[in-house]
């Protein structure tokens, strides 16, 4: 009896000693995947951005990237920031409208707005080429209603057209996230604001938006990073014209010059653009829970 | 401050009529409770008054002014929610000052108004806290303060105490009543808790199925329920059906005979011979007589019965006594020790029996 008991306690001790390893074992598959599929290509890409064609370490790739493409880096940032801001305003407005109204129109809108989410960037690019062309649908429509002269149509294969296309594609996706957040907010918070005198606009700006900061931030970060990284849409709309986006430049460097060094340097610059957002997102998601008490 | 009038208020949700042509006059400075079970239309009525719902028919007046078409933010009401609905991203100060800033009250005045109101709900010094840093009771008081700080014309409270524990709830009943009386504000209070309604109301409107079945002071509602629903919903009642078989107009008593030929003496009221009536009898108004020498008042009813069920409730014992073909519930003190099948005599003073119309 006594022997059996000590056997059991021995096994218990062994179990305790191994207990620390169990959670690590659970984490191993996910960690390994992250390392192989994400960390290794990323580190290797950063490393190669410092390699000259002969294999020696150098800053030449960055120097060249700045000399040739600085204007495009700024352009990419401008497009991403502008389209994210416009899409955010639009999606917050639309979400607030759907959240605070009722009726058939709202049901129709809440169905329709989702459609662009399912259309790939390349199709959006093709659509926008016909829609925004000098004699495309938009210009013909504007000429019909007398806003412009079709002999001098709006030129939209540039930043404006790109921003418009990104907004068309990103705003529905942002609305999906933001509306979800708005719908989690109990009616009583909205009604409490109205009872003390807030009109609809004040309810949106002072209650809905601040109470929904988390999902709005997520929507902005996701839309911004995806806009920065999109290649097809700017390629189809602007192509190799100057200025264009960094993604187009990267493809250009690789396709025509086989220049992986400068392409990787440009990739690192792009990564730095989204890094600020990524840091904010990570910090925010760690801090999250402040308001959910 | 002006009184509040509801005239023919009707609200439908699809095919359901939640509030059915409700008329209600709440006097200036009065606290009126809408009391009823869930789904009776009390909260819908309150939300119509607040402007959160638009009634399908009827008018809402505050004094002489119709509020029916005004949006909530123009009605000048204060609303206290069941779940408090304090904005979590604002401090207590910001929660209170929000309404004042919207009204463009000067900054210096905002500070003093907020301080005064916090003192009123005994939470001075909590201005910089966030709602999540407050207990349920404190949050409830802040919600009340937020409704009061804008100096509303009417205060509306939607089951504000139902999320609190029993002890705190009891305390808060008195606090709310005291505050309302001190401020002299007209208030409408919605609850399903009869004890709450009895303690803090000037008058109670009992609602069922979208209509008000009785309005009166707490005493009237408890002691003279005029229909079966009110008698059963507020306090306990046993119901006995019968027909008026005799009228003693000189002494203002009538005799009601049940289908199993038990004669019960009741106050005559405005009864006619052969009228069908329902009697409502409160358990605490029935005395068990085990001692035959006990003094029996001349106008009391004496009935024979048999104990069929006993429930110990702590402060009282709840007996079910079979009398003829019906049962009565009787509450006695805990010194009484009866067993099932014991024969007992019941004494019910005639004036303690309520007559209610059987059709309601």
JSON list of N, CA, C and O in Angstrom, two decimals, chain B residues 211-253:
[
{"chain": "B", "resi": 211, "resn": "UNK", "atom": "N", "xyz": [-53.82, 48.20, -21.09]},
{"chain": "B", "resi": 211, "resn": "UNK", "atom": "CA", "xyz": [-54.76, 49.19, -20.55]},
{"chain": "B", "resi": 211, "resn": "UNK", "atom": "C", "xyz": [-54.49, 49.40, -19.06]},
{"chain": "B", "resi": 211, "resn": "UNK", "atom": "O", "xyz": [-53.88, 48.56, -18.40]},
{"chain": "B", "resi": 212, "resn": "UNK", "atom": "N", "xyz": [-54.98, 50.55, -18.56]},
{"chain": "B", "resi": 212, "resn": "UNK", "atom": "CA", "xyz": [-54.86, 50.81, -17.12]},
{"chain": "B", "resi": 212, "resn": "UNK", "atom": "C", "xyz": [-56.11, 50.22, -16.47]},
{"chain": "B", "resi": 212, "resn": "UNK", "atom": "O", "xyz": [-57.23, 50.60, -16.79]},
{"chain": "B", "resi": 213, "resn": "UNK", "atom": "N", "xyz": [-55.92, 49.26, -15.58]},
{"chain": "B", "resi": 213, "resn": "UNK", "atom": "CA", "xyz": [-57.09, 48.60, -14.98]},
{"chain": "B", "resi": 213, "resn": "UNK", "atom": "C", "xyz": [-57.56, 49.31, -13.71]},
{"chain": "B", "resi": 213, "resn": "UNK", "atom": "O", "xyz": [-58.71, 49.19, -13.33]},
{"chain": "B", "resi": 214, "resn": "UNK", "atom": "N", "xyz": [-56.66, 50.02, -13.04]},
{"chain": "B", "resi": 214, "resn": "UNK", "atom": "CA", "xyz": [-57.09, 50.79, -11.86]},
{"chain": "B", "resi": 214, "resn": "UNK", "atom": "C", "xyz": [-56.04, 51.86, -11.54]},
{"chain": "B", "resi": 214, "resn": "UNK", "atom": "O", "xyz": [-54.84, 51.61, -11.68]},
{"chain": "B", "resi": 215, "resn": "UNK", "atom": "N", "xyz": [-56.52, 53.03, -11.15]},
{"chain": "B", "resi": 215, "resn": "UNK", "atom": "CA", "xyz": [-55.61, 54.09, -10.70]},
{"chain": "B", "resi": 215, "resn": "UNK", "atom": "C", "xyz": [-56.01, 54.48, -9.30]},
{"chain": "B", "resi": 215, "resn": "UNK", "atom": "O", "xyz": [-57.21, 54.63, -9.02]},
{"chain": "B", "resi": 216, "resn": "UNK", "atom": "N", "xyz": [-55.08, 54.63, -8.41]},
{"chain": "B", "resi": 216, "resn": "UNK", "atom": "CA", "xyz": [-55.41, 55.06, -7.06]},
{"chain": "B", "resi": 216, "resn": "UNK", "atom": "C", "xyz": [-54.18, 55.22, -6.22]},
{"chain": "B", "resi": 216, "resn": "UNK", "atom": "O", "xyz": [-53.06, 54.94, -6.67]},
{"chain": "B", "resi": 217, "resn": "UNK", "atom": "N", "xyz": [-54.38, 55.68, -4.98]},
{"chain": "B", "resi": 217, "resn": "UNK", "atom": "CA", "xyz": [-53.25, 55.77, -4.05]},
{"chain": "B", "resi": 217, "resn": "UNK", "atom": "C", "xyz": [-52.85, 54.34, -3.69]},
{"chain": "B", "resi": 217, "resn": "UNK", "atom": "O", "xyz": [-53.64, 53.41, -3.89]},
{"chain": "B", "resi": 218, "resn": "UNK", "atom": "N", "xyz": [-51.65, 54.16, -3.15]},
{"chain": "B", "resi": 218, "resn": "UNK", "atom": "CA", "xyz": [-51.24, 52.80, -2.77]},
{"chain": "B", "resi": 218, "resn": "UNK", "atom": "C", "xyz": [-52.26, 52.13, -1.84]},
{"chain": "B", "resi": 218, "resn": "UNK", "atom": "O", "xyz": [-52.57, 50.95, -2.01]},
{"chain": "B", "resi": 219, "resn": "UNK", "atom": "N", "xyz": [-52.83, 52.90, -0.89]},
{"chain": "B", "resi": 219, "resn": "UNK", "atom": "CA", "xyz": [-53.81, 52.32, 0.03]},
{"chain": "B", "resi": 219, "resn": "UNK", "atom": "C", "xyz": [-55.05, 51.85, -0.72]},
{"chain": "B", "resi": 219, "resn": "UNK", "atom": "O", "xyz": [-55.58, 50.77, -0.46]},
{"chain": "B", "resi": 220, "resn": "UNK", "atom": "N", "xyz": [-55.51, 52.70, -1.64]},
{"chain": "B", "resi": 220, "resn": "UNK", "atom": "CA", "xyz": [-56.71, 52.33, -2.42]},
{"chain": "B", "resi": 220, "resn": "UNK", "atom": "C", "xyz": [-56.46, 51.07, -3.24]},
{"chain": "B", "resi": 220, "resn": "UNK", "atom": "O", "xyz": [-57.29, 50.18, -3.30]},
{"chain": "B", "resi": 221, "resn": "UNK", "atom": "N", "xyz": [-55.29, 51.05, -3.88]},
{"chain": "B", "resi": 221, "resn": "UNK", "atom": "CA", "xyz": [-54.99, 49.91, -4.75]},
{"chain": "B", "resi": 221, "resn": "UNK", "atom": "C", "xyz": [-54.91, 48.63, -3.93]},
{"chain": "B", "resi": 221, "resn": "UNK", "atom": "O", "xyz": [-55.41, 47.59, -4.33]},
{"chain": "B", "resi": 222, "resn": "UNK", "atom": "N", "xyz": [-54.34, 48.73, -2.74]},
{"chain": "B", "resi": 222, "resn": "UNK", "atom": "CA", "xyz": [-54.17, 47.51, -1.94]},
{"chain": "B", "resi": 222, "resn": "UNK", "atom": "C", "xyz": [-55.47, 47.12, -1.24]},
{"chain": "B", "resi": 222, "resn": "UNK", "atom": "O", "xyz": [-55.86, 45.95, -1.26]},
{"chain": "B", "resi": 223, "resn": "UNK", "atom": "N", "xyz": [-56.13, 48.10, -0.66]},
{"chain": "B", "resi": 223, "resn": "UNK", "atom": "CA", "xyz": [-57.30, 47.76, 0.16]},
{"chain": "B", "resi": 223, "resn": "UNK", "atom": "C", "xyz": [-58.60, 47.67, -0.63]},
{"chain": "B", "resi": 223, "resn": "UNK", "atom": "O", "xyz": [-59.53, 47.01, -0.21]},
{"chain": "B", "resi": 224, "resn": "UNK", "atom": "N", "xyz": [-58.69, 48.39, -1.74]},
{"chain": "B", "resi": 224, "resn": "UNK", "atom": "CA", "xyz": [-59.93, 48.33, -2.52]},
{"chain": "B", "resi": 224, "resn": "UNK", "atom": "C", "xyz": [-59.66, 48.02, -3.98]},
{"chain": "B", "resi": 224, "resn": "UNK", "atom": "O", "xyz": [-60.00, 48.82, -4.86]},
{"chain": "B", "resi": 225, "resn": "UNK", "atom": "N", "xyz": [-59.07, 46.88, -4.26]},
{"chain": "B", "resi": 225, "resn": "UNK", "atom": "CA", "xyz": [-58.86, 46.54, -5.67]},
{"chain": "B", "resi": 225, "resn": "UNK", "atom": "C", "xyz": [-60.23, 46.39, -6.34]},
{"chain": "B", "resi": 225, "resn": "UNK", "atom": "O", "xyz": [-61.14, 45.85, -5.73]},
{"chain": "B", "resi": 226, "resn": "UNK", "atom": "N", "xyz": [-60.37, 46.94, -7.55]},
{"chain": "B", "resi": 226, "resn": "UNK", "atom": "CA", "xyz": [-61.70, 46.86, -8.15]},
{"chain": "B", "resi": 226, "resn": "UNK", "atom": "C", "xyz": [-61.80, 45.81, -9.25]},
{"chain": "B", "resi": 226, "resn": "UNK", "atom": "O", "xyz": [-62.81, 45.74, -9.94]},
{"chain": "B", "resi": 227, "resn": "UNK", "atom": "N", "xyz": [-60.76, 45.04, -9.42]},
{"chain": "B", "resi": 227, "resn": "UNK", "atom": "CA", "xyz": [-60.89, 43.93, -10.35]},
{"chain": "B", "resi": 227, "resn": "UNK", "atom": "C", "xyz": [-59.95, 42.80, -9.93]},
{"chain": "B", "resi": 227, "resn": "UNK", "atom": "O", "xyz": [-59.06, 42.97, -9.10]},
{"chain": "B", "resi": 228, "resn": "UNK", "atom": "N", "xyz": [-60.20, 41.66, -10.52]},
{"chain": "B", "resi": 228, "resn": "UNK", "atom": "CA", "xyz": [-59.51, 40.44, -10.12]},
{"chain": "B", "resi": 228, "resn": "UNK", "atom": "C", "xyz": [-58.00, 40.54, -10.37]},
{"chain": "B", "resi": 228, "resn": "UNK", "atom": "O", "xyz": [-57.19, 40.07, -9.57]},
{"chain": "B", "resi": 229, "resn": "UNK", "atom": "N", "xyz": [-57.64, 41.20, -11.48]},
{"chain": "B", "resi": 229, "resn": "UNK", "atom": "CA", "xyz": [-56.22, 41.30, -11.81]},
{"chain": "B", "resi": 229, "resn": "UNK", "atom": "C", "xyz": [-55.47, 42.08, -10.74]},
{"chain": "B", "resi": 229, "resn": "UNK", "atom": "O", "xyz": [-54.43, 41.64, -10.24]},
{"chain": "B", "resi": 230, "resn": "UNK", "atom": "N", "xyz": [-56.01, 43.23, -10.36]},
{"chain": "B", "resi": 230, "resn": "UNK", "atom": "CA", "xyz": [-55.34, 44.07, -9.36]},
{"chain": "B", "resi": 230, "resn": "UNK", "atom": "C", "xyz": [-55.27, 43.34, -8.02]},
{"chain": "B", "resi": 230, "resn": "UNK", "atom": "O", "xyz": [-54.23, 43.30, -7.36]},
{"chain": "B", "resi": 231, "resn": "UNK", "atom": "N", "xyz": [-56.40, 42.72, -7.64]},
{"chain": "B", "resi": 231, "resn": "UNK", "atom": "CA", "xyz": [-56.43, 42.01, -6.35]},
{"chain": "B", "resi": 231, "resn": "UNK", "atom": "C", "xyz": [-55.42, 40.87, -6.32]},
{"chain": "B", "resi": 231, "resn": "UNK", "atom": "O", "xyz": [-54.84, 40.57, -5.28]},
{"chain": "B", "resi": 232, "resn": "UNK", "atom": "N", "xyz": [-55.19, 40.25, -7.48]},
{"chain": "B", "resi": 232, "resn": "UNK", "atom": "CA", "xyz": [-54.25, 39.13, -7.52]},
{"chain": "B", "resi": 232, "resn": "UNK", "atom": "C", "xyz": [-52.82, 39.56, -7.73]},
{"chain": "B", "resi": 232, "resn": "UNK", "atom": "O", "xyz": [-51.88, 38.91, -7.28]},
{"chain": "B", "resi": 233, "resn": "UNK", "atom": "N", "xyz": [-52.61, 40.70, -8.41]},
{"chain": "B", "resi": 233, "resn": "UNK", "atom": "CA", "xyz": [-51.25, 41.13, -8.74]},
{"chain": "B", "resi": 233, "resn": "UNK", "atom": "C", "xyz": [-50.59, 41.84, -7.57]},
{"chain": "B", "resi": 233, "resn": "UNK", "atom": "O", "xyz": [-49.39, 41.72, -7.35]},
{"chain": "B", "resi": 234, "resn": "UNK", "atom": "N", "xyz": [-51.39, 42.63, -6.84]},
{"chain": "B", "resi": 234, "resn": "UNK", "atom": "CA", "xyz": [-50.82, 43.36, -5.71]},
{"chain": "B", "resi": 234, "resn": "UNK", "atom": "C", "xyz": [-51.24, 42.67, -4.43]},
{"chain": "B", "resi": 234, "resn": "UNK", "atom": "O", "xyz": [-52.41, 42.65, -4.08]},
{"chain": "B", "resi": 235, "resn": "UNK", "atom": "N", "xyz": [-50.31, 42.08, -3.75]},
{"chain": "B", "resi": 235, "resn": "UNK", "atom": "CA", "xyz": [-50.61, 41.28, -2.59]},
{"chain": "B", "resi": 235, "resn": "UNK", "atom": "C", "xyz": [-51.27, 39.98, -3.03]},
{"chain": "B", "resi": 235, "resn": "UNK", "atom": "O", "xyz": [-51.41, 39.71, -4.21]},
{"chain": "B", "resi": 236, "resn": "UNK", "atom": "N", "xyz": [-51.67, 39.18, -2.01]},
{"chain": "B", "resi": 236, "resn": "UNK", "atom": "CA", "xyz": [-52.33, 37.91, -2.33]},
{"chain": "B", "resi": 236, "resn": "UNK", "atom": "C", "xyz": [-53.81, 38.07, -2.08]},
{"chain": "B", "resi": 236, "resn": "UNK", "atom": "O", "xyz": [-54.23, 38.80, -1.19]},
{"chain": "B", "resi": 237, "resn": "UNK", "atom": "N", "xyz": [-54.62, 37.38, -2.85]},
{"chain": "B", "resi": 237, "resn": "UNK", "atom": "CA", "xyz": [-56.06, 37.35, -2.60]},
{"chain": "B", "resi": 237, "resn": "UNK", "atom": "C", "xyz": [-56.59, 35.98, -2.91]},
{"chain": "B", "resi": 237, "resn": "UNK", "atom": "O", "xyz": [-56.10, 35.30, -3.81]},
{"chain": "B", "resi": 238, "resn": "UNK", "atom": "N", "xyz": [-57.60, 35.57, -2.15]},
{"chain": "B", "resi": 238, "resn": "UNK", "atom": "CA", "xyz": [-58.36, 34.39, -2.53]},
{"chain": "B", "resi": 238, "resn": "UNK", "atom": "C", "xyz": [-59.65, 34.90, -3.15]},
{"chain": "B", "resi": 238, "resn": "UNK", "atom": "O", "xyz": [-60.20, 35.91, -2.71]},
{"chain": "B", "resi": 239, "resn": "UNK", "atom": "N", "xyz": [-60.11, 34.21, -4.17]},
{"chain": "B", "resi": 239, "resn": "UNK", "atom": "CA", "xyz": [-61.33, 34.67, -4.87]},
{"chain": "B", "resi": 239, "resn": "UNK", "atom": "C", "xyz": [-62.45, 33.67, -4.65]},
{"chain": "B", "resi": 239, "resn": "UNK", "atom": "O", "xyz": [-62.25, 32.46, -4.73]},
{"chain": "B", "resi": 240, "resn": "UNK", "atom": "N", "xyz": [-63.65, 34.21, -4.36]},
{"chain": "B", "resi": 240, "resn": "UNK", "atom": "CA", "xyz": [-64.83, 33.38, -4.16]},
{"chain": "B", "resi": 240, "resn": "UNK", "atom": "C", "xyz": [-65.95, 33.95, -5.02]},
{"chain": "B", "resi": 240, "resn": "UNK", "atom": "O", "xyz": [-66.25, 35.14, -4.94]},
{"chain": "B", "resi": 241, "resn": "UNK", "atom": "N", "xyz": [-66.55, 33.11, -5.87]},
{"chain": "B", "resi": 241, "resn": "UNK", "atom": "CA", "xyz": [-67.66, 33.58, -6.72]},
{"chain": "B", "resi": 241, "resn": "UNK", "atom": "C", "xyz": [-68.99, 33.28, -6.03]},
{"chain": "B", "resi": 241, "resn": "UNK", "atom": "O", "xyz": [-69.15, 32.25, -5.37]},
{"chain": "B", "resi": 242, "resn": "UNK", "atom": "N", "xyz": [-69.97, 34.18, -6.22]},
{"chain": "B", "resi": 242, "resn": "UNK", "atom": "CA", "xyz": [-71.28, 33.94, -5.62]},
{"chain": "B", "resi": 242, "resn": "UNK", "atom": "C", "xyz": [-72.33, 34.87, -6.19]},
{"chain": "B", "resi": 242, "resn": "UNK", "atom": "O", "xyz": [-72.07, 35.67, -7.11]},
{"chain": "B", "resi": 243, "resn": "UNK", "atom": "N", "xyz": [-73.55, 34.75, -5.61]},
{"chain": "B", "resi": 243, "resn": "UNK", "atom": "CA", "xyz": [-74.68, 35.57, -6.07]},
{"chain": "B", "resi": 243, "resn": "UNK", "atom": "C", "xyz": [-75.24, 36.30, -4.85]},
{"chain": "B", "resi": 243, "resn": "UNK", "atom": "O", "xyz": [-75.31, 35.74, -3.74]},
{"chain": "B", "resi": 244, "resn": "UNK", "atom": "N", "xyz": [-75.65, 37.56, -5.04]},
{"chain": "B", "resi": 244, "resn": "UNK", "atom": "CA", "xyz": [-76.22, 38.33, -3.94]},
{"chain": "B", "resi": 244, "resn": "UNK", "atom": "C", "xyz": [-77.61, 37.77, -3.64]},
{"chain": "B", "resi": 244, "resn": "UNK", "atom": "O", "xyz": [-78.49, 37.77, -4.51]},
{"chain": "B", "resi": 245, "resn": "UNK", "atom": "N", "xyz": [-77.78, 37.24, -2.42]},
{"chain": "B", "resi": 245, "resn": "UNK", "atom": "CA", "xyz": [-79.08, 36.64, -2.09]},
{"chain": "B", "resi": 245, "resn": "UNK", "atom": "C", "xyz": [-79.83, 37.44, -1.03]},
{"chain": "B", "resi": 245, "resn": "UNK", "atom": "O", "xyz": [-81.00, 37.16, -0.75]},
{"chain": "B", "resi": 246, "resn": "UNK", "atom": "N", "xyz": [-79.20, 38.42, -0.42]},
{"chain": "B", "resi": 246, "resn": "UNK", "atom": "CA", "xyz": [-79.92, 39.21, 0.57]},
{"chain": "B", "resi": 246, "resn": "UNK", "atom": "C", "xyz": [-79.28, 40.57, 0.74]},
{"chain": "B", "resi": 246, "resn": "UNK", "atom": "O", "xyz": [-78.06, 40.72, 0.56]},
{"chain": "B", "resi": 247, "resn": "UNK", "atom": "N", "xyz": [-80.09, 41.57, 1.02]},
{"chain": "B", "resi": 247, "resn": "UNK", "atom": "CA", "xyz": [-79.57, 42.92, 1.24]},
{"chain": "B", "resi": 247, "resn": "UNK", "atom": "C", "xyz": [-80.13, 43.45, 2.55]},
{"chain": "B", "resi": 247, "resn": "UNK", "atom": "O", "xyz": [-81.35, 43.50, 2.75]},
{"chain": "B", "resi": 248, "resn": "UNK", "atom": "N", "xyz": [-79.25, 43.82, 3.45]},
{"chain": "B", "resi": 248, "resn": "UNK", "atom": "CA", "xyz": [-79.69, 44.42, 4.71]},
{"chain": "B", "resi": 248, "resn": "UNK", "atom": "C", "xyz": [-79.33, 45.90, 4.62]},
{"chain": "B", "resi": 248, "resn": "UNK", "atom": "O", "xyz": [-78.26, 46.33, 5.04]},
{"chain": "B", "resi": 249, "resn": "UNK", "atom": "N", "xyz": [-80.22, 46.67, 3.98]},
{"chain": "B", "resi": 249, "resn": "UNK", "atom": "CA", "xyz": [-79.88, 48.07, 3.67]},
{"chain": "B", "resi": 249, "resn": "UNK", "atom": "C", "xyz": [-79.69, 48.89, 4.94]},
{"chain": "B", "resi": 249, "resn": "UNK", "atom": "O", "xyz": [-78.88, 49.80, 4.96]},
{"chain": "B", "resi": 250, "resn": "UNK", "atom": "N", "xyz": [-80.40, 48.53, 5.99]},
{"chain": "B", "resi": 250, "resn": "UNK", "atom": "CA", "xyz": [-80.29, 49.31, 7.23]},
{"chain": "B", "resi": 250, "resn": "UNK", "atom": "C", "xyz": [-78.86, 49.27, 7.76]},
{"chain": "B", "resi": 250, "resn": "UNK", "atom": "O", "xyz": [-78.30, 50.28, 8.16]},
{"chain": "B", "resi": 251, "resn": "UNK", "atom": "N", "xyz": [-78.24, 48.10, 7.69]},
{"chain": "B", "resi": 251, "resn": "UNK", "atom": "CA", "xyz": [-76.89, 47.97, 8.24]},
{"chain": "B", "resi": 251, "resn": "UNK", "atom": "C", "xyz": [-75.83, 47.92, 7.14]},
{"chain": "B", "resi": 251, "resn": "UNK", "atom": "O", "xyz": [-74.66, 47.69, 7.42]},
{"chain": "B", "resi": 252, "resn": "UNK", "atom": "N", "xyz": [-76.30, 48.17, 5.91]},
{"chain": "B", "resi": 252, "resn": "UNK", "atom": "CA", "xyz": [-75.39, 48.25, 4.76]},
{"chain": "B", "resi": 252, "resn": "UNK", "atom": "C", "xyz": [-74.62, 46.96, 4.52]},
{"chain": "B", "resi": 252, "resn": "UNK", "atom": "O", "xyz": [-73.47, 46.99, 4.11]},
{"chain": "B", "resi": 253, "resn": "UNK", "atom": "N", "xyz": [-75.21, 45.82, 4.81]},
{"chain": "B", "resi": 253, "resn": "UNK", "atom": "CA", "xyz": [-74.56, 44.56, 4.51]},
{"chain": "B", "resi": 253, "resn": "UNK", "atom": "C", "xyz": [-75.37, 43.79, 3.48]},
{"chain": "B", "resi": 253, "resn": "UNK", "atom": "O", "xyz": [-76.59, 43.95, 3.39]}
]
